mmCIF file of C-alpha atoms in Angstrom:
data_model
loop_
_atom_site.group_PDB
_atom_site.id
_atom_site.type_symbol
_atom_site.label_atom_id
_atom_site.label_comp_id
_atom_site.label_asym_id
_atom_site.label_seq_id
_atom_site.Cartn_x
_atom_site.Cartn_y
_atom_site.Cartn_z
ATOM 1 C CA MET A 921 -41.095 26.038 21.215
ATOM 2 C CA THR A 922 -39.776 23.425 18.801
ATOM 3 C CA ARG A 923 -36.699 24.457 16.886
ATOM 4 C CA ILE A 924 -35.890 23.439 13.367
ATOM 5 C CA PRO A 925 -32.798 21.221 13.392
ATOM 6 C CA SER A 926 -29.744 22.748 11.749
ATOM 7 C CA ALA A 927 -29.575 19.714 9.456
ATOM 8 C CA VAL A 928 -32.950 20.690 7.996
ATOM 9 C CA VAL A 929 -31.934 24.342 7.640
ATOM 10 C CA ALA A 930 -28.690 23.471 5.850
ATOM 11 C CA ALA A 931 -30.232 20.892 3.511
ATOM 12 C CA GLY A 932 -33.139 23.232 2.866
ATOM 13 C CA GLY A 933 -30.721 26.012 1.917
ATOM 14 C CA LEU A 934 -28.977 23.876 -0.667
ATOM 15 C CA ILE A 935 -32.201 22.479 -2.110
ATOM 16 C CA GLY A 936 -34.125 25.742 -1.848
ATOM 17 C CA GLY A 937 -31.294 27.776 -3.317
ATOM 18 C CA TYR A 938 -31.069 25.537 -6.353
ATOM 19 C CA GLY A 939 -34.849 25.388 -6.730
ATOM 20 C CA ALA A 940 -35.230 29.159 -6.477
ATOM 21 C CA ALA A 941 -32.548 29.750 -9.108
ATOM 22 C CA ARG A 942 -33.900 27.072 -11.418
ATOM 23 C CA TRP A 943 -37.577 27.991 -11.250
ATOM 24 C CA THR A 944 -37.174 31.757 -11.386
ATOM 25 C CA GLY A 945 -34.189 31.879 -13.724
ATOM 26 C CA LYS A 946 -32.516 34.277 -11.266
ATOM 27 C CA ARG A 947 -29.262 32.890 -9.961
ATOM 28 C CA GLN A 948 -28.968 35.796 -7.515
ATOM 29 C CA LEU A 949 -32.200 34.745 -5.825
ATOM 30 C CA GLY A 950 -30.874 31.215 -5.449
ATOM 31 C CA GLY A 951 -27.668 32.625 -3.988
ATOM 32 C CA ALA A 952 -29.644 34.705 -1.506
ATOM 33 C CA VAL A 953 -31.601 31.649 -0.341
ATOM 34 C CA LEU A 954 -28.370 29.643 -0.075
ATOM 35 C CA ALA A 955 -26.629 32.415 1.894
ATOM 36 C CA ALA A 956 -29.530 33.094 4.271
ATOM 37 C CA ALA A 957 -29.955 29.434 5.154
ATOM 38 C CA GLY A 958 -26.195 28.985 5.487
ATOM 39 C CA ALA A 959 -25.968 31.924 7.885
ATOM 40 C CA ALA A 960 -28.883 30.616 9.962
ATOM 41 C CA ALA A 961 -27.378 27.125 10.089
ATOM 42 C CA ALA A 962 -23.949 28.531 11.020
ATOM 43 C CA GLN A 963 -25.471 30.369 13.984
ATOM 44 C CA GLN A 964 -27.125 27.171 15.163
ATOM 45 C CA TRP A 965 -23.899 25.188 14.693
ATOM 46 C CA ARG A 966 -21.936 27.731 16.717
ATOM 47 C CA ARG A 967 -24.469 27.710 19.560
ATOM 48 C CA ARG A 968 -24.809 23.934 19.651
ATOM 49 C CA ALA A 969 -21.294 22.701 18.878
ATOM 50 C CA GLY A 970 -18.921 25.659 19.220
ATOM 51 C CA GLY A 971 -16.866 27.790 16.862
ATOM 52 C CA PRO A 972 -14.470 25.202 15.394
ATOM 53 C CA ALA A 973 -17.311 22.796 14.589
ATOM 54 C CA ALA A 974 -19.346 25.635 13.086
ATOM 55 C CA GLY A 975 -16.381 26.589 10.925
ATOM 56 C CA ALA A 976 -15.959 23.014 9.716
ATOM 57 C CA LEU A 977 -19.672 22.625 8.973
ATOM 58 C CA THR A 978 -19.756 25.963 7.154
ATOM 59 C CA ALA A 979 -16.811 24.821 5.044
ATOM 60 C CA ALA A 980 -18.671 21.571 4.320
ATOM 61 C CA TYR A 981 -21.773 23.563 3.305
ATOM 62 C CA LEU A 982 -19.754 25.693 0.888
ATOM 63 C CA ALA A 983 -17.880 22.654 -0.442
ATOM 64 C CA ALA A 984 -21.189 20.883 -1.026
ATOM 65 C CA PHE A 985 -22.457 23.850 -3.011
ATOM 66 C CA ALA A 986 -19.281 24.009 -5.099
ATOM 67 C CA GLY A 987 -19.052 20.236 -5.474
ATOM 68 C CA SER A 988 -22.630 19.895 -6.640
ATOM 69 C CA HIS A 989 -21.768 21.617 -9.917
ATOM 70 C CA PRO A 990 -19.244 19.102 -11.289
ATOM 71 C CA LEU A 991 -21.239 16.244 -9.776
ATOM 72 C CA ALA A 992 -24.322 17.437 -11.675
ATOM 73 C CA LYS A 993 -22.489 16.857 -14.957
ATOM 74 C CA LYS A 994 -22.163 13.187 -14.023
ATOM 75 C CA VAL A 995 -25.474 12.368 -12.327
ATOM 76 C CA GLY A 996 -27.815 15.245 -13.157
ATOM 77 C CA ALA A 997 -28.732 18.426 -11.349
ATOM 78 C CA TRP A 998 -31.384 17.268 -8.901
ATOM 79 C CA PRO A 999 -29.621 14.039 -7.884
ATOM 80 C CA SER A 1000 -26.475 16.080 -7.279
ATOM 81 C CA VAL A 1001 -28.225 18.708 -5.165
ATOM 82 C CA LEU A 1002 -30.131 16.103 -3.171
ATOM 83 C CA GLY A 1003 -26.969 14.067 -2.610
ATOM 84 C CA VAL A 1004 -24.870 16.942 -1.306
ATOM 85 C CA ALA A 1005 -27.787 18.236 0.781
ATOM 86 C CA GLY A 1006 -28.115 14.804 2.371
ATOM 87 C CA ALA A 1007 -24.391 14.688 3.113
ATOM 88 C CA VAL A 1008 -24.454 18.115 4.744
ATOM 89 C CA ALA A 1009 -27.575 17.223 6.724
ATOM 90 C CA LEU A 1010 -25.940 14.044 8.010
ATOM 91 C CA ALA A 1011 -22.783 15.903 9.031
ATOM 92 C CA SER A 1012 -24.834 18.630 10.698
ATOM 93 C CA TRP A 1013 -26.886 16.113 12.624
ATOM 94 C CA ALA A 1014 -23.810 14.159 13.720
ATOM 95 C CA VAL A 1015 -21.868 17.214 14.882
ATOM 96 C CA ALA A 1016 -24.545 19.588 16.206
ATOM 97 C CA ASP A 1017 -28.103 18.288 16.256
ATOM 98 C CA ARG A 1018 -27.460 14.897 17.850
ATOM 99 C CA ARG A 1019 -25.992 16.598 20.892
ATOM 100 C CA ARG A 1020 -29.179 18.579 21.356
ATOM 101 C CA ALA A 1021 -31.345 15.474 20.896
ATOM 102 C CA ASP A 1022 -29.255 13.651 23.504
ATOM 103 C CA ALA A 1023 -29.642 16.583 25.912
ATOM 104 C CA ASP A 1024 -33.416 16.659 25.392
ATOM 105 C CA ALA A 1025 -33.790 12.934 26.115
#
């Protein structure tokens, strides 16, 4: 069974959370999407890279969410969300997913 890389889960949580809040007008729904994806990604990070790495990636995920707000005032909402999602995805791949890809090769 093919597993979804944690980079995709994390980026999807940031993008999906913002999209859900924006399109429904319900910030709580966006927060729920963000939290569910973050929890799923954190579990994958812990399994693939260990507790300290999972903690660091979770902190990066939360910092990306918080940092996207002031960044949006400078570059716009969607560019901000896409930028921070890309950064989190890259970090997730480098720390957790790449190891799995190397093991599968």
